[in-house]
Amino acid sequence: MADITPNPDFTREVIANGGETLNLCYQCGTCTGSCLSSRMTAFKTRKAVRMAQLGMKDQVLSSKDLWYCTTCYTCYERCPRGVDIPGVLFAMRNLAVQAGHMAEGHKRTSEAIITYGHAVRPSDKNTELRKALGLVETPPTVLVHESGLMDIKRIMCKTGFDKLIGKPIDLGAGAVLK
């Protein structure tokens, strides 16, 4: 069972990790009323912010709801207090990942970036559509610039991101992490 004891250090952690405006929120509910995700999921922006303000670390970091925000920024644009809610949520997500919690979809996207250098894997259908439009089959990205993909992999290794998502990266024989 999760610890329900408030942890004021968690509030300070969120603030220190990008959620500087967390304590400006006075819980008016404009964010939740504006949130597209809250109409389709159990995610409630106001609730997530309040839980962070109350230091409910275990509940916040282990919550699947934290990953339902699509970062459309509507909440931020409408907030009467200027709370950077996406920034607060990013801070909480980063802390969740550090604690070993990440949505499976985000893990898969991260793995695709490590493997292909793109969030979405190239497909035969996409290649055919590009040809039909008169474009080169492969976009001029890391897909055709092998060194770019290696740079992405090095960055992932150097920052420890590969360990966060539990996906070891093969840099190849003799590759050096710069």
mmCIF file of N, CA, C and O in Angstrom, residues 150 170-176:
data_model
loop_
_atom_site.group_PDB
_atom_site.id
_atom_site.type_symbol
_atom_site.label_atom_id
_atom_site.label_comp_id
_atom_site.label_asym_id
_atom_site.label_seq_id
_atom_site.Cartn_x
_atom_site.Cartn_y
_atom_site.Cartn_z
ATOM 1 N N MET A 150 23.832 7.527 -34.498
ATOM 2 C CA MET A 150 24.857 7.221 -33.502
ATOM 3 C C MET A 150 24.961 8.352 -32.483
ATOM 4 O O MET A 150 25.131 8.112 -31.287
ATOM 5 N N ASP A 170 23.234 -0.559 -27.991
ATOM 6 C CA ASP A 170 24.422 -1.135 -28.609
ATOM 7 C C ASP A 170 25.053 -0.052 -29.487
ATOM 8 O O ASP A 170 24.501 0.348 -30.501
ATOM 9 N N LEU A 171 26.232 0.410 -29.060
ATOM 10 C CA LEU A 171 26.936 1.430 -29.830
ATOM 11 C C LEU A 171 27.848 0.807 -30.881
ATOM 12 O O LEU A 171 28.512 1.509 -31.625
ATOM 13 N N GLY A 172 27.887 -0.526 -30.915
ATOM 14 C CA GLY A 172 28.721 -1.206 -31.901
ATOM 15 C C GLY A 172 30.128 -1.456 -31.366
ATOM 16 O O GLY A 172 30.567 -0.817 -30.417
ATOM 17 N N ALA A 173 30.797 -2.360 -32.006
ATOM 18 C CA ALA A 173 32.155 -2.710 -31.598
ATOM 19 C C ALA A 173 33.085 -1.518 -31.811
ATOM 20 O O ALA A 173 33.071 -0.879 -32.849
ATOM 21 N N GLY A 174 33.853 -1.218 -30.797
ATOM 22 C CA GLY A 174 34.849 -0.159 -30.900
ATOM 23 C C GLY A 174 34.289 1.240 -30.785
ATOM 24 O O GLY A 174 35.018 2.220 -30.887
ATOM 25 N N ALA A 175 32.974 1.393 -30.609
ATOM 26 C CA ALA A 175 32.388 2.725 -30.485
ATOM 27 C C ALA A 175 32.798 3.341 -29.161
ATOM 28 O O ALA A 175 32.888 2.671 -28.145
ATOM 29 N N VAL A 176 33.032 4.628 -29.201
ATOM 30 C CA VAL A 176 33.477 5.351 -28.021
ATOM 31 C C VAL A 176 32.396 6.346 -27.615
ATOM 32 O O VAL A 176 31.870 7.074 -28.450
#
